[in-house]
Coordinates of C-alpha atoms in Angstrom, one line a residue:
Chain Q
M195 CA 91.6 -16.9 11.4
L196 CA 91.3 -14.5 14.3
I197 CA 88.2 -14.8 16.5
I198 CA 86.8 -11.7 18.1
G199 CA 84.4 -12.7 20.8
E200 CA 81.1 -10.8 20.4
K201 CA 79.3 -11.6 23.6
I202 CA 80.1 -8.5 25.7
S203 CA 77.6 -6.2 24.1
I204 CA 75.2 -3.7 25.4
I205 CA 72.6 -5.4 23.3
A206 CA 72.5 -8.3 25.7
K207 CA 70.3 -7.6 28.7
K208 CA 72.6 -9.3 31.2
V209 CA 75.6 -7.4 30.0
R210 CA 73.7 -4.1 29.9
E211 CA 72.6 -4.5 33.5
A212 CA 76.1 -5.4 34.7
M213 CA 77.4 -2.3 32.9
M214 CA 74.8 -0.1 34.5
N215 CA 75.4 -1.5 38.0
R216 CA 79.2 -1.7 37.5
D217 CA 79.0 -5.4 38.5
P218 CA 82.2 -6.9 37.1
K219 CA 81.4 -10.6 37.6
P220 CA 79.0 -11.3 34.6
I221 CA 81.3 -9.4 32.3
Q222 CA 84.5 -11.1 33.5
E223 CA 82.8 -14.5 33.2
L224 CA 81.8 -13.9 29.6
A225 CA 85.3 -12.6 28.8
E226 CA 87.0 -15.7 30.4
A227 CA 84.5 -18.1 28.7
Q228 CA 85.2 -16.7 25.3
W229 CA 88.9 -16.6 25.8
R230 CA 89.0 -20.2 26.9
A231 CA 86.9 -21.1 23.8
G232 CA 89.5 -19.6 21.5
A233 CA 88.8 -15.9 21.1
H234 CA 91.9 -13.9 20.2
F235 CA 90.2 -10.6 20.9
I236 CA 87.3 -9.7 23.2
D237 CA 84.9 -7.2 21.7
V238 CA 83.7 -4.6 24.2
N239 CA 80.5 -3.0 22.8
T240 CA 79.3 -0.2 25.0
G241 CA 77.1 1.2 22.3
P242 CA 77.0 5.0 21.8
A243 CA 77.7 5.4 25.6
E244 CA 77.0 9.1 25.6
E245 CA 76.7 9.6 29.3
K246 CA 79.9 8.8 31.2
G247 CA 81.0 6.7 28.3
D248 CA 84.6 7.3 29.0
E249 CA 84.3 6.2 32.6
L250 CA 82.4 3.1 31.6
M251 CA 84.9 2.1 28.9
K252 CA 87.8 2.6 31.3
W253 CA 86.1 0.4 33.8
M254 CA 85.3 -2.3 31.2
V255 CA 88.8 -2.5 29.9
E256 CA 90.3 -2.8 33.4
I257 CA 88.0 -5.4 34.7
I258 CA 88.2 -7.5 31.6
Q259 CA 92.0 -7.4 31.2
E260 CA 92.4 -8.2 34.9
K261 CA 91.0 -11.6 34.1
V262 CA 91.8 -12.2 30.4
H263 CA 95.2 -11.9 28.8
S264 CA 94.1 -10.8 25.4
P265 CA 93.8 -7.6 23.5
L266 CA 90.3 -6.0 23.2
C267 CA 88.2 -4.8 20.3
L268 CA 86.8 -1.5 21.5
D269 CA 83.4 -1.0 20.0
T270 CA 81.7 2.3 20.5
T271 CA 80.8 5.2 18.3
N272 CA 81.8 7.7 21.1
P273 CA 85.4 8.8 20.5
V274 CA 85.7 10.1 24.1
A275 CA 84.8 6.7 25.4
L276 CA 87.1 5.1 22.9
E277 CA 90.1 7.2 23.9
A278 CA 89.5 6.3 27.5
G279 CA 89.6 2.6 26.6
L280 CA 92.7 3.0 24.5
K281 CA 94.5 4.9 27.3
F282 CA 93.9 2.0 29.8
H283 CA 94.3 -0.9 27.4
N284 CA 97.1 -3.2 28.4
N285 CA 99.2 -3.6 25.3
Q286 CA 101.2 -6.4 27.0
W287 CA 98.5 -8.8 25.7
G288 CA 98.5 -7.3 22.2
R289 CA 97.4 -4.1 20.6
A290 CA 93.9 -2.9 20.8
L291 CA 91.5 -3.0 17.8
I292 CA 89.2 0.0 17.2
N293 CA 85.7 -0.9 16.0
S294 CA 85.4 1.1 13.7
T295 CA 86.2 3.8 11.2
S296 CA 84.6 4.2 7.8
N297 CA 84.4 6.7 5.0
E298 CA 82.0 8.9 6.9
P299 CA 83.7 12.1 8.1
E300 CA 82.4 11.7 11.7
R301 CA 84.4 8.5 11.9
F302 CA 87.8 9.9 10.8
V303 CA 88.6 10.6 14.4
M304 CA 89.0 6.9 14.9
L305 CA 92.0 7.0 12.6
E306 CA 93.4 9.8 14.6
L307 CA 93.0 7.8 17.8
A308 CA 94.5 4.7 16.2
A309 CA 97.6 6.7 15.3
K310 CA 97.9 8.3 18.7
Y311 CA 97.6 5.0 20.6
N312 CA 99.3 2.7 18.2
A313 CA 96.1 0.7 17.8
Q314 CA 94.7 -1.4 14.9
V315 CA 91.4 -0.3 13.4
I316 CA 88.5 -1.8 11.5
G317 CA 87.6 0.0 8.3
L318 CA 83.9 -0.5 7.6
T319 CA 83.3 0.1 3.9
L320 CA 80.4 2.4 4.4
G321 CA 80.5 5.8 2.9
K322 CA 78.4 8.9 2.4
G323 CA 76.4 7.1 -0.3
G324 CA 75.0 4.6 2.3
I325 CA 75.0 0.8 1.7
P326 CA 77.4 -0.1 -1.1
A327 CA 75.7 -1.8 -4.1
D328 CA 78.3 -4.5 -4.7
A329 CA 81.9 -5.7 -4.2
E330 CA 83.3 -3.1 -6.5
E331 CA 81.8 -0.2 -4.6
R332 CA 83.1 -1.7 -1.4
C333 CA 86.6 -1.7 -2.9
G334 CA 86.2 2.0 -3.9
I335 CA 85.3 2.9 -0.3
A336 CA 88.1 0.7 1.0
A337 CA 90.6 2.6 -1.2
E338 CA 89.3 5.9 0.2
I339 CA 89.7 4.6 3.8
M340 CA 93.2 3.4 3.0
A341 CA 94.1 6.8 1.6
R342 CA 92.6 8.5 4.7
A343 CA 94.6 6.2 6.9
A344 CA 97.8 7.2 5.2
E345 CA 96.9 10.9 5.9
Y346 CA 96.5 10.1 9.6
G347 CA 99.6 8.0 9.8
V348 CA 98.0 4.6 10.2
S349 CA 99.8 1.8 8.6
L350 CA 97.8 -0.3 6.1
E351 CA 98.9 -3.4 8.0
D352 CA 96.9 -2.1 11.0
I353 CA 93.6 -1.9 9.1
F354 CA 91.1 -4.7 8.9
L355 CA 88.7 -4.0 6.0
D356 CA 85.0 -4.9 6.8
P357 CA 82.7 -5.5 3.7
L358 CA 79.6 -4.8 5.8
I359 CA 77.7 -7.9 6.2
L360 CA 73.9 -7.4 5.6
Q361 CA 71.0 -9.7 6.4
V362 CA 70.5 -12.4 3.9
C363 CA 66.8 -12.6 4.5
T364 CA 66.1 -9.3 2.8
M365 CA 69.3 -8.5 0.9
Q366 CA 70.2 -11.9 -0.5
D367 CA 72.5 -10.7 -3.3
Q368 CA 74.6 -8.8 -0.8
A369 CA 75.8 -12.1 0.7
R370 CA 77.7 -12.9 -2.5
H371 CA 78.9 -9.3 -2.9
S372 CA 80.5 -9.4 0.6
I373 CA 82.2 -12.8 -0.1
K374 CA 83.6 -11.3 -3.3
A375 CA 84.7 -8.2 -1.5
I376 CA 86.8 -10.2 1.0
K377 CA 88.7 -11.7 -2.0
M378 CA 89.1 -8.3 -3.7
F379 CA 90.1 -6.4 -0.6
Q380 CA 93.2 -8.5 -0.2
E381 CA 94.3 -7.5 -3.7
L382 CA 94.3 -3.8 -2.8
N383 CA 97.7 -4.0 -1.3
D384 CA 100.8 -6.2 -1.1
P385 CA 101.1 -7.7 1.6
P386 CA 97.3 -8.4 1.3
M387 CA 94.9 -6.2 3.3
K388 CA 93.5 -7.8 6.4
T389 CA 89.7 -8.4 6.5
V390 CA 87.1 -8.8 9.1
V391 CA 83.3 -9.3 9.3
G392 CA 80.5 -9.1 11.9
L393 CA 79.4 -12.6 11.1
S394 CA 76.0 -12.7 12.8
N395 CA 74.7 -9.8 10.8
I396 CA 74.2 -12.3 8.0
S397 CA 71.4 -14.0 10.0
N398 CA 69.7 -10.9 11.4
G399 CA 65.9 -11.1 11.0
V400 CA 66.0 -14.9 10.5
P401 CA 64.1 -17.3 12.9
K402 CA 66.4 -17.9 15.9
T403 CA 66.7 -21.7 15.3
M404 CA 68.2 -21.1 11.9
R405 CA 70.8 -18.4 12.8
S406 CA 73.7 -20.6 13.7
L407 CA 73.4 -22.7 10.6
I408 CA 73.4 -19.6 8.4
D409 CA 76.3 -18.0 10.2
R410 CA 78.5 -21.1 10.1
T411 CA 77.8 -22.0 6.5
Y412 CA 78.6 -18.4 5.5
L413 CA 81.7 -18.5 7.6
T414 CA 83.1 -21.4 5.6
L415 CA 82.8 -19.4 2.4
L416 CA 84.3 -16.3 3.8
M417 CA 87.3 -18.3 5.2
Y418 CA 87.7 -19.9 1.8
E419 CA 88.2 -16.5 0.3
G420 CA 90.8 -15.7 2.9
L421 CA 89.0 -13.9 5.7
T422 CA 91.5 -12.7 8.5
A423 CA 89.1 -12.2 11.4
A424 CA 85.5 -12.6 12.4
I425 CA 83.5 -11.0 15.2
M426 CA 81.5 -14.0 16.3
N427 CA 80.3 -16.2 19.1
P428 CA 83.1 -18.6 20.2
L429 CA 80.7 -20.2 22.7
D430 CA 78.6 -21.6 19.8
K431 CA 80.2 -25.0 19.5
E432 CA 78.6 -25.7 16.1
I433 CA 80.2 -22.6 14.6
M434 CA 83.5 -23.4 16.2
D435 CA 83.4 -27.0 14.8
V436 CA 82.7 -25.7 11.3
L437 CA 85.5 -23.2 11.7
K438 CA 88.0 -25.9 12.7
T439 CA 86.8 -28.2 9.9
T440 CA 87.2 -25.5 7.3
N441 CA 90.7 -24.9 8.6
V442 CA 91.5 -28.5 8.0
F443 CA 90.4 -28.2 4.4
L444 CA 92.3 -25.0 3.9
G445 CA 95.4 -26.7 5.3
K446 CA 95.6 -24.3 8.3
T447 CA 95.2 -27.1 10.8
L448 CA 96.7 -30.6 10.6
Y449 CA 94.0 -33.2 10.6
A450 CA 93.9 -35.3 13.7
H451 CA 90.9 -37.4 15.0
S452 CA 90.8 -35.0 18.0
Y453 CA 91.0 -31.7 16.0
L454 CA 87.5 -30.6 17.2
E455 CA 88.7 -30.7 20.8
M456 CA 91.8 -28.6 20.2
Chain D
M81 CA 73.0 -29.1 -7.6
L82 CA 71.9 -32.6 -8.5
I83 CA 71.7 -35.1 -5.6
I84 CA 72.5 -38.7 -6.3
G85 CA 71.2 -40.8 -3.4
E86 CA 74.0 -43.1 -2.2
K87 CA 72.1 -45.4 0.2
I88 CA 71.4 -48.4 -2.1
S89 CA 74.8 -49.9 -1.8
I90 CA 76.1 -53.4 -1.4
I91 CA 78.3 -52.0 1.4
A92 CA 75.2 -51.7 3.6
K93 CA 74.4 -55.0 5.3
K94 CA 70.6 -54.5 5.0
V95 CA 70.8 -53.7 1.3
R96 CA 73.2 -56.6 0.6
E97 CA 70.9 -59.1 2.3
A98 CA 67.9 -57.8 0.4
M99 CA 69.9 -58.1 -2.8
M100 CA 70.8 -61.7 -2.1
N101 CA 67.3 -62.7 -1.1
R102 CA 65.7 -60.7 -3.9
D103 CA 63.6 -59.0 -1.3
P104 CA 62.4 -55.8 -3.0
K105 CA 60.9 -54.0 0.1
P106 CA 64.0 -52.7 1.9
I107 CA 65.4 -51.5 -1.4
Q108 CA 62.3 -49.8 -2.6
E109 CA 61.8 -48.1 0.8
L110 CA 65.3 -46.7 0.6
A111 CA 64.8 -45.5 -2.9
E112 CA 61.5 -43.8 -2.0
A113 CA 62.9 -42.2 1.1
Q114 CA 65.8 -40.7 -0.8
W115 CA 63.6 -39.6 -3.7
R116 CA 61.2 -37.8 -1.3
A117 CA 64.2 -36.2 0.5
G118 CA 65.2 -34.6 -2.8
A119 CA 67.4 -37.1 -4.7
H120 CA 67.5 -36.5 -8.5
F121 CA 69.2 -39.8 -9.2
I122 CA 69.2 -43.0 -7.1
D123 CA 72.6 -44.7 -7.1
V124 CA 72.4 -48.5 -7.5
N125 CA 75.7 -50.0 -6.3
T126 CA 75.8 -53.7 -6.8
G127 CA 79.6 -53.8 -6.5
P128 CA 81.6 -56.1 -8.8
A129 CA 78.5 -58.4 -9.0
E130 CA 80.4 -61.1 -10.8
E131 CA 78.0 -63.9 -10.4
K132 CA 74.6 -63.3 -12.0
G133 CA 75.4 -59.6 -11.9
D134 CA 73.2 -58.9 -15.0
E135 CA 70.2 -60.6 -13.5
L136 CA 70.7 -58.7 -10.2
M137 CA 71.0 -55.3 -11.9
K138 CA 68.0 -55.9 -14.1
W139 CA 66.0 -56.8 -11.0
M140 CA 67.2 -53.8 -9.1
V141 CA 66.4 -51.4 -11.9
E142 CA 62.9 -52.8 -12.3
I143 CA 61.9 -52.8 -8.7
I144 CA 63.3 -49.4 -8.0
Q145 CA 61.8 -47.6 -11.0
E146 CA 58.5 -49.4 -10.3
K147 CA 58.3 -47.2 -7.1
V148 CA 60.4 -44.1 -7.9
H149 CA 60.1 -41.9 -11.0
S150 CA 63.7 -40.9 -11.2
P151 CA 66.7 -41.9 -13.3
L152 CA 69.3 -44.2 -11.8
C153 CA 73.0 -44.0 -11.4
L154 CA 74.2 -47.5 -12.3
D155 CA 77.2 -48.3 -10.1
T156 CA 79.1 -51.5 -10.9
T157 CA 82.5 -52.4 -12.4
N158 CA 80.9 -55.3 -14.2
P159 CA 80.0 -54.2 -17.8
V160 CA 77.7 -57.1 -18.3
A161 CA 75.7 -56.2 -15.3
L162 CA 75.8 -52.6 -16.3
E163 CA 74.4 -53.3 -19.8
A164 CA 71.5 -55.3 -18.3
G165 CA 70.7 -52.3 -16.2
L166 CA 70.8 -49.9 -19.1
K167 CA 68.7 -52.2 -21.2
F168 CA 65.9 -52.1 -18.6
H169 CA 66.3 -48.6 -17.4
N170 CA 63.1 -46.5 -17.9
N171 CA 64.3 -43.4 -19.7
Q172 CA 60.9 -41.8 -19.3
W173 CA 62.1 -40.6 -15.9
G174 CA 65.4 -39.3 -17.3
R175 CA 68.5 -40.8 -18.8
A176 CA 70.7 -43.2 -16.8
L177 CA 74.1 -42.2 -15.4
I178 CA 76.9 -44.8 -15.6
N179 CA 79.2 -44.9 -12.6
S180 CA 81.9 -44.9 -13.9
T181 CA 84.5 -44.7 -16.7
S182 CA 88.1 -43.5 -16.1
N183 CA 91.4 -43.4 -18.0
E184 CA 92.0 -47.1 -17.3
P185 CA 91.7 -49.2 -20.4
E186 CA 89.4 -51.8 -18.7
R187 CA 86.9 -48.9 -18.1
F188 CA 86.6 -47.7 -21.7
V189 CA 83.8 -50.2 -22.2
M190 CA 81.6 -47.9 -20.1
L191 CA 81.9 -45.3 -22.8
E192 CA 80.9 -47.8 -25.4
L193 CA 77.8 -48.6 -23.3
A194 CA 77.0 -44.9 -22.7
A195 CA 77.0 -44.4 -26.5
K196 CA 75.0 -47.5 -27.2
Y197 CA 72.2 -46.7 -24.6
N198 CA 72.3 -42.9 -24.8
A199 CA 73.3 -42.7 -21.2
Q200 CA 75.3 -40.1 -19.2
V201 CA 78.6 -41.2 -17.7
I202 CA 80.8 -40.3 -14.7
G203 CA 84.5 -39.8 -15.8
L204 CA 86.6 -40.6 -12.7
T205 CA 90.0 -38.8 -13.2
L206 CA 92.0 -41.9 -12.4
G207 CA 94.6 -43.1 -14.8
K208 CA 97.3 -45.7 -15.3
G209 CA 99.5 -43.7 -13.0
G210 CA 97.2 -44.3 -9.9
I211 CA 96.1 -41.5 -7.6
P212 CA 96.6 -38.0 -9.3
A213 CA 99.0 -35.8 -7.4
D214 CA 97.1 -32.5 -7.8
A215 CA 94.4 -30.6 -9.7
E216 CA 96.5 -30.2 -12.7
E217 CA 97.1 -33.9 -13.1
R218 CA 93.4 -34.5 -12.6
C219 CA 92.8 -32.1 -15.5
G220 CA 95.2 -33.9 -17.7
I221 CA 93.4 -37.2 -17.1
A222 CA 90.1 -35.4 -17.6
A223 CA 91.3 -34.2 -21.0
E224 CA 92.2 -37.8 -22.0
I225 CA 88.8 -39.1 -20.9
M226 CA 87.1 -36.3 -22.9
A227 CA 89.2 -37.3 -26.0
R228 CA 88.3 -41.0 -25.5
A229 CA 84.6 -40.0 -25.1
A230 CA 84.7 -38.3 -28.5
E231 CA 86.2 -41.5 -30.0
Y232 CA 83.3 -43.5 -28.7
G233 CA 80.7 -41.0 -29.7
V234 CA 79.8 -39.8 -26.2
S235 CA 78.9 -36.0 -26.1
L236 CA 80.9 -34.0 -23.7
E237 CA 77.7 -32.7 -22.2
D238 CA 76.9 -36.2 -21.1
I239 CA 80.1 -36.5 -19.0
F240 CA 80.3 -35.7 -15.3
L241 CA 84.0 -35.3 -14.4
D242 CA 84.8 -36.7 -10.9
P243 CA 88.0 -35.4 -9.3
L244 CA 88.3 -38.5 -7.0
I245 CA 87.7 -37.4 -3.5
L246 CA 90.2 -39.0 -1.0
Q247 CA 90.0 -39.2 2.7
V248 CA 91.1 -36.0 4.4
C249 CA 92.4 -37.8 7.5
T250 CA 95.4 -39.3 5.7
M251 CA 95.6 -37.2 2.5
Q252 CA 94.8 -33.7 3.7
D253 CA 96.3 -31.8 0.8
Q254 CA 94.1 -33.7 -1.7
A255 CA 91.0 -32.1 -0.2
R256 CA 92.2 -28.7 -1.7
H257 CA 93.3 -30.3 -4.9
S258 CA 89.9 -31.8 -5.5
I259 CA 88.1 -28.4 -4.8
K260 CA 90.5 -26.7 -7.3
A261 CA 89.9 -29.5 -9.8
I262 CA 86.1 -28.9 -9.7
K263 CA 86.8 -25.3 -10.7
M264 CA 89.4 -26.2 -13.4
F265 CA 87.3 -29.0 -14.9
Q266 CA 84.6 -26.5 -15.9
E267 CA 87.1 -24.5 -17.8
L268 CA 88.0 -27.5 -20.0
N269 CA 85.0 -26.9 -22.3
D270 CA 82.4 -24.3 -23.2
P271 CA 79.7 -24.9 -22.1
P272 CA 81.5 -25.8 -18.9
M273 CA 82.0 -29.5 -18.2
K274 CA 79.7 -31.0 -15.5
T275 CA 81.3 -32.3 -12.3
V276 CA 80.4 -34.9 -9.6
V277 CA 81.9 -36.2 -6.4
G278 CA 81.5 -39.1 -4.1
L279 CA 81.1 -36.8 -1.1
S280 CA 81.5 -39.2 1.8
N281 CA 84.9 -40.4 0.6
I282 CA 86.2 -37.2 2.2
S283 CA 85.4 -38.5 5.7
N284 CA 86.5 -42.2 5.2
G285 CA 88.6 -43.3 8.2
V286 CA 87.2 -40.5 10.4
P287 CA 85.4 -41.3 13.7
K288 CA 81.7 -41.8 12.8
T289 CA 80.4 -38.8 14.9
M290 CA 82.5 -36.4 12.9
R291 CA 81.7 -37.7 9.4
S292 CA 78.6 -35.6 8.6
L293 CA 80.3 -32.4 9.8
I294 CA 83.2 -33.0 7.5
D295 CA 81.0 -34.0 4.6
R296 CA 78.8 -31.0 4.8
T297 CA 81.5 -28.5 5.3
Y298 CA 83.4 -29.8 2.3
L299 CA 80.2 -29.8 0.3
T300 CA 79.8 -26.0 0.8
L301 CA 83.2 -25.4 -0.7
L302 CA 82.6 -27.7 -3.6
M303 CA 79.3 -26.1 -4.4
Y304 CA 80.9 -22.7 -4.2
E305 CA 83.3 -23.7 -7.0
G306 CA 80.4 -24.8 -9.1
L307 CA 79.9 -28.6 -8.4
T308 CA 77.1 -30.0 -10.6
A309 CA 76.2 -33.2 -8.7
A310 CA 77.1 -35.1 -5.5
I311 CA 76.7 -38.8 -4.6
M312 CA 75.6 -38.3 -1.0
N313 CA 73.1 -39.2 1.6
P314 CA 69.9 -37.1 1.2
L315 CA 68.5 -38.7 4.4
D316 CA 71.1 -36.8 6.5
K317 CA 69.1 -33.7 7.4
E318 CA 72.2 -31.8 8.5
I319 CA 73.9 -32.2 5.2
M320 CA 70.7 -31.2 3.4
D321 CA 70.3 -28.1 5.5
V322 CA 73.8 -27.0 4.7
L323 CA 73.2 -27.7 1.0
K324 CA 70.0 -25.6 1.1
T325 CA 71.7 -22.8 3.0
T326 CA 74.7 -22.8 0.6
N327 CA 72.2 -22.5 -2.3
V328 CA 70.8 -19.4 -0.7
F329 CA 74.2 -17.8 -0.5
L330 CA 74.9 -18.8 -4.1
G331 CA 71.6 -17.3 -5.2
K332 CA 70.3 -20.6 -6.5
T333 CA 67.4 -20.6 -4.0
L334 CA 65.4 -17.6 -2.9
Y335 CA 65.6 -17.0 0.8
A336 CA 62.4 -17.6 2.7
H337 CA 62.1 -18.3 6.4
S338 CA 60.9 -21.8 5.4
Y339 CA 63.6 -22.6 2.9
L340 CA 64.9 -25.5 5.0
E341 CA 61.6 -27.2 4.7
M342 CA 61.4 -26.9 0.9

């Protein structure tokens, strides 16, 4: 399973300050730490980044890829900022991943950019109707995103479908719907569609001491149903240990007494 | 999911000594601790108990049920000892569970005893051919056990099918076969057959520090496929926390911030 390191986010005060002050060090350190911990992509969440968002994203992409030889997951709702990131993304380390398109018309531009820059793109199964009621509705939205991708010339193999993980503490049934959607998404195409989740959304609103437990237990179930990628915290050793152990049960990793250290 | 507390076992030195000295206190304390921690059954493993096994099992049943108002899982290969246990088992707290019959002729007597004492019985899917190769072979053996149960007058609703959990460190593929068997067993009858595992077998041979992680991650997957009961350690808080969290995702427990304490 692919790990998309979530730590470089405008939500974190330290990261936000480094972004504002254009101080590369804290950001580079977080990128390197996640990469060493096993992240395959580094998420770069600059938020809406309305003012000088393009300049900020260009700077972020350059300082991170100067230190870390991995592709980035460009995470902003601002298409101008996104395009700046794609333009300067070093594809030598892999193709960029756009976070995200959906079935909302204002997000179709992300497909246009994916096609233009040969990037991959996350398709969040959110449509005009708001939060989908169940796995079936998620599949309906996924099919619309897939059709839209074809229109824009984005290959289905470059789309990661995201079932939209909601907080279990207030929307408990949705936890099961999203697991089921991960299974169903794969059946929408042959070869199977790729899937992704924003893992920590499941534990939003939960007391902090319980979040990692909830995240990692949920991850096991999502992986069992074939999840391709997760936006998560690779610096959380307990989550990583569960991920590695689940991979042993799924036969993706050969068991060795030292498998947790690998 | 039903928890069968595994701690009262001849394998543990403290328990073995208490059994030999007929010292009730350490055994009663372990029974009470497991019961308070949420065990629905207390496993009483006296091993082969060849010499005075009947007297030992009778004593165990009496001293445990004097303190703990739960049914017992009587765990011995000695049918004479088993019968003594069944005879003195207090069914006021629920019916006893026999651990176990299988498709080996020397174990058919356990079905006879189940019928005679109106007990439930674990059907270990082990046959004359030794360790089953996969889930399908486990189902074949299960079907033979079910047919044999009918012969002996044991209701299918009183059988807990056990896929035989093997150690992941040397038989990695078997971990998946057993998960699949849990799913398939249920389809062998309507209403679905009940299932059970000896959870910690999965981590036999693994460094001690990794055992709980392996056990609890595996438990999540087994529960997802509908496991009815597990012989496990309810005193391991990390396993219990994962069990409770999995129940939240499966919709068996309503989420509340305090659910781990319940």
